[in-house]
Structure formats: structure tokens, C-alpha cells
Amino acid sequence: MLTVKELQVNGKVVIVRVDFNVPIKEGVIRDDNRIVAALPTIKELLAKGAKVILLSHLGKIKHKLKDEDPEKFAKQVRDGNLEPVARRLGELLNQPVVFSSVTRGEELEEKVAALKSGDVLLVQNTRYEKGEEGFAKEEGEGKGHDLAAYWAKFGDAFVMDAFGSAHRAHASTYGIPEVLKREGKPVAVGYLVEKEVSNLTRCVDVKAEDRPYVAILGGLKVSDKIKVIESLLKKCDKILIGGAMAYTFAKALGKTTGESPVELDQLDYAKNCLAKANGKIVLPVDSVIADNFDPALRTKVSVVDGDIPDGTQGLDIGPKTRELFAKEIAKAKMIFWNGPMGVFEQEEFQKGTIAVCEAIVGLKGKAFTVCGGGDSAAAVKQFGYKESFSHVSTGGGASLEMIENDGHLPGIDVLK
Ligand code: AMP
């Protein structure tokens, strides 16, 4: 794969797919990490004398609401406005960033035509276009392929730097590079994607020196992680399972789970999985429980071994499990972690997730440790452990799919 460093783009227009899907409340950006993460690639292109066009999505836009609930649709569109990002990017780059308030039409075309070497243009939210996400299904006004061709005609080259969107074959992530490649124009990976791919590939193609390889899975649903469990069973030496998903496994083993969020339709899967895991799966032996998820209605928090009594639910792994998991982690040469061990958003149920972080701190310099994005990455940052990991991914869904699909993602494969 070509990298941004190798591109020769002096005076050329380079379309860069970035991930500027940042949290914005009332027009104020709450966390600009993703904008900061895109700077090395943007700066490299500017230093090379390119004219840079940035494309990104922001939030979710459900196009069917346009007819069903116009007010809700209008709110989504307002919330998805990328203009505050253009302002912040301008501050970070210390130069003006041109913003196109539309995703197609005269305003955009005029602003692209006016670009000079070293200029940056940010285009409005790609998901304002139905064809962006509908690309594979050929849905939307002008259809996804027409949309990709429309955007592609602005560019002399394409750079993919939105790792968090690389698992989606959308018009901006897949369609544009497909068109440009067909025209013989260069398509490349940016610095962020290059780093993500090289770190996550190590968790996919496991070398002998990286064993024992221990995966830690948590979060809410088994059904979201079925494919990754299947894949990790083949690659890992141990899989530690915490979070709410552990209770579906517990129930499959005939344990009482009280009001814990168990997925009844996944019990057979969990049973089969445990049968073929050959002891690789390690489940919690105790839990922190409460009589209500809602802090306002909660009267009691306590710790139980094994079964969860009726009228209560498990909201974090307990102290014995924290120790058990820490012992397994201490033996590892490589870690892949996705999903918190409990409801880390509430103080009473943070200890399990923090214990995993602490155990990984103990591996610093001795093992290769990856946090696979999403809520676990948010927890790692919130608790101040980011620097202790070899790699914290910027893409939760993308890193899981990378593991599931043996290192393949549509938005990366299209660049090859
Ligand atoms: P996921 O997106 O699947 O990684 O799930 C993350 C969410 O799972 C977080 O918001 C956690 O609060 C939640 N979670 C983790 N453990 C539990 C639990 N035992 N009960 C309810 N929610 C949980």
C-alpha cells in the first residue's frame, strides 16, 4: 500500500477521508482528539504543497425520518453540522480552513476551484447524502456510485485516514478510491491508518514470541461480539470475559443471573462456545451487584460469589475476578482488549475496568498491549492509562472487524 509520505502531490488536489466524528454539544466540541489525530497527515500534505479537501461524517443521519418525522430529521442535520470542526481545525493548524456548508453543488465546486497549494477545505457531513451510507445498496438521490464519482472528480489523489470508518464500504471510504484507482490516480493510507493497521495486524497474525496471547472482552452484548469470539478462539491462548456479556455465559452454564442483562437467544451459542473453547475462556467467579441500574432508585450495592440473586443484577466483576484476571494478564506477551468489565460510567462499578488497566500497566515494556477502541478506549483515557498501552485504537467497530476478518477491512483493502 502506498503511504501519504510517498505521495508526490505538489499543486494537486488530495481528497482525505478523515474521522472528525467528535462529540459536539451546543456547537462546542467536547473532545478534539480525533481532529488532533488527523493533523500529521494533513500537515504532511500541506508541506508537500497539496490542495487538501477533507471529508468526514458526523453522527448518525437517518434519512427515512425526512418524511416520517421532519422535526427529528432537522435536529439530526443540525447536530451533524461540521462547521465547528472547521473552526477548531483552523486553530490547530494555525491557518484558515475553508468550509463548504453543502456536500454538492455550486458552493462546493466554487470553493474547490478557488483552492491554492497549501489550502484546506472541509466539506459538510458526508452523511447529509443518503448515497454515502447507501453506497453498497445503490440507495439515495443520485445513488451512492454517482455520489462517489461526483466527489472523486475533484481529486488527483486520495488518502484514507479515517480508521474508525474503514470497516464501512461507503461512498467516501470505498467509492472515491475505487473511482480514482480506476483512473490510474494514486490512493494511499494516512499516518493514523498506517499505525492502526500495523498494530492491529500484529493481533491478527500471531507470532510465537507474542504468546501467551490473552484477549479480554467485555461490554454489553454477546451478539455484538460473536464473530470476534470465534476468531479469537482460534488465535488466543486465553479469553477473559467480563461485563454484562459474562452473564449470558453464566446462564448457559446453568447459573442464576437475577435481573442481569442476559441474551436468551445467545444461550446455545454460549454453550457451544464454552464446549469448544477447551478451557480457554475464563469467566468471572464473583460480581458487584445492585438492586437497580439507576443510581436514583438503587438502595444496595454488594459483592456475591457465583449466582446473582433474584431482584439484583451484576454490574461489575468482583474482587476475586479482578485478581484472577490480573494473574492471567500478568502472564501475557500480547493483549487485545475490547469492552469494559462493568458499568464504568458509574463510580461503584469502575473497579473491574480499572483493575484490568492496572494489570496492563504492570506489563509495560514486557508485552504488546492493545485496547481495541470504543468504550474500553474511553475508559482507558478517562482513568488516565492511555500511555501505558502499546496502542489504543481510534476505531471500536473497525478494530473488532479487523480481528474478525483476519486483518481485512473494505476501506483498507480498496487501497491495495
Ligand atoms: P459495548 O459497547 O458492547 O462495549 O458495551 C459497553 C457498555 O456496556 C458500557 O456502557 C457499560 O456500561 C456496559 N456494561 C458493561 N458491563 C455491564 C453490566 N454488567 N451491566 C450492564 N451494562 C454493562
PDB file of C-alpha atoms in Angstrom, residues 27-183:
ATOM      1  CA  GLY A  27     -21.865  23.985  18.949  1.00  0.00           C
ATOM      2  CA  VAL A  28     -18.947  23.312  21.340  1.00  0.00           C
ATOM      3  CA  ILE A  29     -16.518  20.443  20.677  1.00  0.00           C
ATOM      4  CA  ARG A  30     -16.179  18.368  23.881  1.00  0.00           C
ATOM      5  CA  ASP A  31     -13.192  16.287  22.790  1.00  0.00           C
ATOM      6  CA  ASP A  32     -10.967  17.205  19.846  1.00  0.00           C
ATOM      7  CA  ASN A  33      -8.748  14.076  19.980  1.00  0.00           C
ATOM      8  CA  ARG A  34      -9.892  12.873  16.581  1.00  0.00           C
ATOM      9  CA  ILE A  35      -9.104  16.221  14.961  1.00  0.00           C
ATOM     10  CA  VAL A  36      -5.664  16.241  16.583  1.00  0.00           C
ATOM     11  CA  ALA A  37      -5.094  12.645  15.404  1.00  0.00           C
ATOM     12  CA  ALA A  38      -5.593  13.685  11.763  1.00  0.00           C
ATOM     13  CA  LEU A  39      -3.066  16.549  11.919  1.00  0.00           C
ATOM     14  CA  PRO A  40       0.120  14.620  10.941  1.00  0.00           C
ATOM     15  CA  THR A  41      -1.411  13.510   7.637  1.00  0.00           C
ATOM     16  CA  ILE A  42      -2.916  16.923   6.856  1.00  0.00           C
ATOM     17  CA  LYS A  43       0.346  18.713   7.728  1.00  0.00           C
ATOM     18  CA  GLU A  44       2.383  16.290   5.588  1.00  0.00           C
ATOM     19  CA  LEU A  45       0.154  17.015   2.580  1.00  0.00           C
ATOM     20  CA  LEU A  46       0.295  20.769   3.144  1.00  0.00           C
ATOM     21  CA  ALA A  47       4.089  20.602   3.408  1.00  0.00           C
ATOM     22  CA  LYS A  48       4.100  18.827   0.048  1.00  0.00           C
ATOM     23  CA  GLY A  49       2.164  21.730  -1.491  1.00  0.00           C
ATOM     24  CA  ALA A  50      -1.158  19.909  -1.934  1.00  0.00           C
ATOM     25  CA  LYS A  51      -4.631  21.450  -2.002  1.00  0.00           C
ATOM     26  CA  VAL A  52      -6.416  19.443   0.670  1.00  0.00           C
ATOM     27  CA  ILE A  53     -10.125  18.535   0.639  1.00  0.00           C
ATOM     28  CA  LEU A  54     -11.293  16.860   3.851  1.00  0.00           C
ATOM     29  CA  LEU A  55     -14.355  14.611   4.011  1.00  0.00           C
ATOM     30  CA  SER A  56     -15.861  13.205   7.209  1.00  0.00           C
ATOM     31  CA  HIS A  57     -19.154  12.091   8.665  1.00  0.00           C
ATOM     32  CA  LEU A  58     -20.500  13.377  11.986  1.00  0.00           C
ATOM     33  CA  GLY A  59     -23.051  11.378  13.981  1.00  0.00           C
ATOM     34  CA  LYS A  60     -25.944   9.417  12.569  1.00  0.00           C
ATOM     35  CA  ILE A  61     -28.402  10.688   9.989  1.00  0.00           C
ATOM     36  CA  LYS A  62     -31.494   8.542   9.458  1.00  0.00           C
ATOM     37  CA  HIS A  63     -32.808   9.606   6.064  1.00  0.00           C
ATOM     38  CA  LYS A  64     -36.112   7.816   6.471  1.00  0.00           C
ATOM     39  CA  LEU A  65     -37.003  10.359   9.192  1.00  0.00           C
ATOM     40  CA  LYS A  66     -37.133  13.062   6.499  1.00  0.00           C
ATOM     41  CA  ASP A  67     -40.735  12.003   5.714  1.00  0.00           C
ATOM     42  CA  GLU A  68     -41.632  10.171   8.942  1.00  0.00           C
ATOM     43  CA  ASP A  69     -40.572  12.842  11.437  1.00  0.00           C
ATOM     44  CA  PRO A  70     -39.296  16.040   9.754  1.00  0.00           C
ATOM     45  CA  GLU A  71     -38.596  17.764  13.078  1.00  0.00           C
ATOM     46  CA  LYS A  72     -36.378  14.932  14.296  1.00  0.00           C
ATOM     47  CA  PHE A  73     -34.672  14.846  10.907  1.00  0.00           C
ATOM     48  CA  ALA A  74     -33.958  18.592  11.086  1.00  0.00           C
ATOM     49  CA  LYS A  75     -32.417  18.112  14.563  1.00  0.00           C
ATOM     50  CA  GLN A  76     -30.141  15.336  13.278  1.00  0.00           C
ATOM     51  CA  VAL A  77     -28.995  17.608  10.471  1.00  0.00           C
ATOM     52  CA  ARG A  78     -28.333  20.475  12.904  1.00  0.00           C
ATOM     53  CA  ASP A  79     -26.387  18.157  15.236  1.00  0.00           C
ATOM     54  CA  GLY A  80     -24.376  16.814  12.294  1.00  0.00           C
ATOM     55  CA  ASN A  81     -23.097  20.222  11.191  1.00  0.00           C
ATOM     56  CA  LEU A  82     -19.302  20.060  10.805  1.00  0.00           C
ATOM     57  CA  GLU A  83     -18.754  23.828  10.838  1.00  0.00           C
ATOM     58  CA  PRO A  84     -17.420  23.960  14.454  1.00  0.00           C
ATOM     59  CA  VAL A  85     -14.809  21.374  13.397  1.00  0.00           C
ATOM     60  CA  ALA A  86     -13.570  23.640  10.583  1.00  0.00           C
ATOM     61  CA  ARG A  87     -13.045  26.396  13.142  1.00  0.00           C
ATOM     62  CA  ARG A  88     -11.175  24.120  15.582  1.00  0.00           C
ATOM     63  CA  LEU A  89      -9.054  22.646  12.805  1.00  0.00           C
ATOM     64  CA  GLY A  90      -8.120  26.173  11.735  1.00  0.00           C
ATOM     65  CA  GLU A  91      -6.924  26.921  15.284  1.00  0.00           C
ATOM     66  CA  LEU A  92      -4.910  23.682  15.440  1.00  0.00           C
ATOM     67  CA  LEU A  93      -3.317  24.221  12.009  1.00  0.00           C
ATOM     68  CA  ASN A  94      -2.843  27.899  12.655  1.00  0.00           C
ATOM     69  CA  GLN A  95      -4.287  28.765   9.245  1.00  0.00           C
ATOM     70  CA  PRO A  96      -7.794  29.397   7.910  1.00  0.00           C
ATOM     71  CA  VAL A  97      -9.830  26.350   6.931  1.00  0.00           C
ATOM     72  CA  VAL A  98     -12.433  26.924   4.220  1.00  0.00           C
ATOM     73  CA  PHE A  99     -15.782  25.281   4.978  1.00  0.00           C
ATOM     74  CA  SER A 100     -18.340  24.190   2.398  1.00  0.00           C
ATOM     75  CA  SER A 101     -21.778  24.111   4.017  1.00  0.00           C
ATOM     76  CA  VAL A 102     -23.015  21.780   1.281  1.00  0.00           C
ATOM     77  CA  THR A 103     -21.921  18.323   0.153  1.00  0.00           C
ATOM     78  CA  ARG A 104     -22.560  19.024  -3.520  1.00  0.00           C
ATOM     79  CA  GLY A 105     -23.399  21.913  -5.829  1.00  0.00           C
ATOM     80  CA  GLU A 106     -22.196  25.376  -6.730  1.00  0.00           C
ATOM     81  CA  GLU A 107     -20.831  26.454  -3.337  1.00  0.00           C
ATOM     82  CA  LEU A 108     -18.654  23.358  -3.050  1.00  0.00           C
ATOM     83  CA  GLU A 109     -17.495  23.487  -6.668  1.00  0.00           C
ATOM     84  CA  GLU A 110     -16.530  27.163  -6.432  1.00  0.00           C
ATOM     85  CA  LYS A 111     -14.625  26.608  -3.192  1.00  0.00           C
ATOM     86  CA  VAL A 112     -12.733  23.654  -4.683  1.00  0.00           C
ATOM     87  CA  ALA A 113     -11.888  25.665  -7.812  1.00  0.00           C
ATOM     88  CA  ALA A 114     -10.511  28.519  -5.651  1.00  0.00           C
ATOM     89  CA  LEU A 115      -8.110  26.259  -3.697  1.00  0.00           C
ATOM     90  CA  LYS A 116      -4.407  27.076  -3.886  1.00  0.00           C
ATOM     91  CA  SER A 117      -1.410  24.987  -2.800  1.00  0.00           C
ATOM     92  CA  GLY A 118      -1.385  24.739   0.997  1.00  0.00           C
ATOM     93  CA  ASP A 119      -5.134  25.473   1.367  1.00  0.00           C
ATOM     94  CA  VAL A 120      -7.537  23.277   3.322  1.00  0.00           C
ATOM     95  CA  LEU A 121     -11.245  22.826   2.614  1.00  0.00           C
ATOM     96  CA  LEU A 122     -13.565  20.885   4.906  1.00  0.00           C
ATOM     97  CA  VAL A 123     -16.769  19.655   3.274  1.00  0.00           C
ATOM     98  CA  GLN A 124     -20.040  19.359   5.196  1.00  0.00           C
ATOM     99  CA  ASN A 125     -21.013  15.994   6.790  1.00  0.00           C
ATOM    100  CA  THR A 126     -20.852  13.223   4.165  1.00  0.00           C
ATOM    101  CA  ARG A 127     -23.915  11.584   5.750  1.00  0.00           C
ATOM    102  CA  TYR A 128     -26.102  14.521   4.713  1.00  0.00           C
ATOM    103  CA  GLU A 129     -26.086  12.499   1.475  1.00  0.00           C
ATOM    104  CA  LYS A 130     -28.256   9.381   1.545  1.00  0.00           C
ATOM    105  CA  GLY A 131     -25.917   7.835  -1.017  1.00  0.00           C
ATOM    106  CA  GLU A 132     -22.974   7.924   1.446  1.00  0.00           C
ATOM    107  CA  GLU A 133     -24.172   5.020   3.587  1.00  0.00           C
ATOM    108  CA  GLY A 134     -26.471   3.650   0.882  1.00  0.00           C
ATOM    109  CA  PHE A 135     -23.444   3.213  -1.401  1.00  0.00           C
ATOM    110  CA  ALA A 136     -23.414  -0.585  -1.375  1.00  0.00           C
ATOM    111  CA  LYS A 137     -27.188  -0.725  -1.835  1.00  0.00           C
ATOM    112  CA  GLU A 138     -27.176   1.982  -4.503  1.00  0.00           C
ATOM    113  CA  GLU A 139     -29.674   3.993  -2.468  1.00  0.00           C
ATOM    114  CA  GLY A 140     -30.282   7.697  -2.347  1.00  0.00           C
ATOM    115  CA  GLU A 141     -30.590  10.691  -4.540  1.00  0.00           C
ATOM    116  CA  GLY A 142     -28.119  10.273  -7.363  1.00  0.00           C
ATOM    117  CA  LYS A 143     -27.206   6.840  -5.873  1.00  0.00           C
ATOM    118  CA  GLY A 144     -24.026   6.068  -3.971  1.00  0.00           C
ATOM    119  CA  HIS A 145     -21.854   5.359  -7.005  1.00  0.00           C
ATOM    120  CA  ASP A 146     -22.826   8.629  -8.684  1.00  0.00           C
ATOM    121  CA  LEU A 147     -22.056  10.451  -5.449  1.00  0.00           C
ATOM    122  CA  ALA A 148     -18.612   8.792  -5.208  1.00  0.00           C
ATOM    123  CA  ALA A 149     -17.895   9.695  -8.843  1.00  0.00           C
ATOM    124  CA  TYR A 150     -19.017  13.307  -8.203  1.00  0.00           C
ATOM    125  CA  TRP A 151     -16.657  13.704  -5.231  1.00  0.00           C
ATOM    126  CA  ALA A 152     -13.837  11.778  -6.931  1.00  0.00           C
ATOM    127  CA  LYS A 153     -13.766  14.200  -9.863  1.00  0.00           C
ATOM    128  CA  PHE A 154     -12.393  16.918  -7.557  1.00  0.00           C
ATOM    129  CA  GLY A 155      -9.328  14.851  -6.661  1.00  0.00           C
ATOM    130  CA  ASP A 156      -5.950  13.992  -8.173  1.00  0.00           C
ATOM    131  CA  ALA A 157      -5.260  11.592  -5.292  1.00  0.00           C
ATOM    132  CA  PHE A 158      -6.989  10.067  -2.252  1.00  0.00           C
ATOM    133  CA  VAL A 159      -5.746   9.430   1.273  1.00  0.00           C
ATOM    134  CA  MET A 160      -7.612   7.242   3.766  1.00  0.00           C
ATOM    135  CA  ASP A 161      -7.015   8.388   7.337  1.00  0.00           C
ATOM    136  CA  ALA A 162     -10.376   7.541   8.949  1.00  0.00           C
ATOM    137  CA  PHE A 163      -9.622   4.244  10.647  1.00  0.00           C
ATOM    138  CA  GLY A 164     -12.893   4.415  12.608  1.00  0.00           C
ATOM    139  CA  SER A 165     -14.807   4.304   9.293  1.00  0.00           C
ATOM    140  CA  ALA A 166     -12.605   1.812   7.428  1.00  0.00           C
ATOM    141  CA  HIS A 167     -14.957  -1.095   8.167  1.00  0.00           C
ATOM    142  CA  ARG A 168     -17.730   0.596   6.207  1.00  0.00           C
ATOM    143  CA  ALA A 169     -17.913   0.443   2.412  1.00  0.00           C
ATOM    144  CA  HIS A 170     -19.411   3.898   1.960  1.00  0.00           C
ATOM    145  CA  ALA A 171     -19.220   6.371  -0.928  1.00  0.00           C
ATOM    146  CA  SER A 172     -16.455   8.401   0.771  1.00  0.00           C
ATOM    147  CA  THR A 173     -14.464   5.476   2.210  1.00  0.00           C
ATOM    148  CA  TYR A 174     -14.738   2.986  -0.642  1.00  0.00           C
ATOM    149  CA  GLY A 175     -16.373   4.643  -3.655  1.00  0.00           C
ATOM    150  CA  ILE A 176     -13.918   7.524  -4.132  1.00  0.00           C
ATOM    151  CA  PRO A 177     -10.704   5.428  -4.018  1.00  0.00           C
ATOM    152  CA  GLU A 178     -12.339   2.857  -6.280  1.00  0.00           C
ATOM    153  CA  VAL A 179     -13.033   5.527  -8.925  1.00  0.00           C
ATOM    154  CA  LEU A 180      -9.608   7.181  -8.635  1.00  0.00           C
ATOM    155  CA  LYS A 181      -7.798   3.861  -8.788  1.00  0.00           C
ATOM    156  CA  ARG A 182      -9.683   3.011 -11.985  1.00  0.00           C
ATOM    157  CA  GLU A 183      -8.454   6.326 -13.426  1.00  0.00           C
TER     158      GLU A 183
END
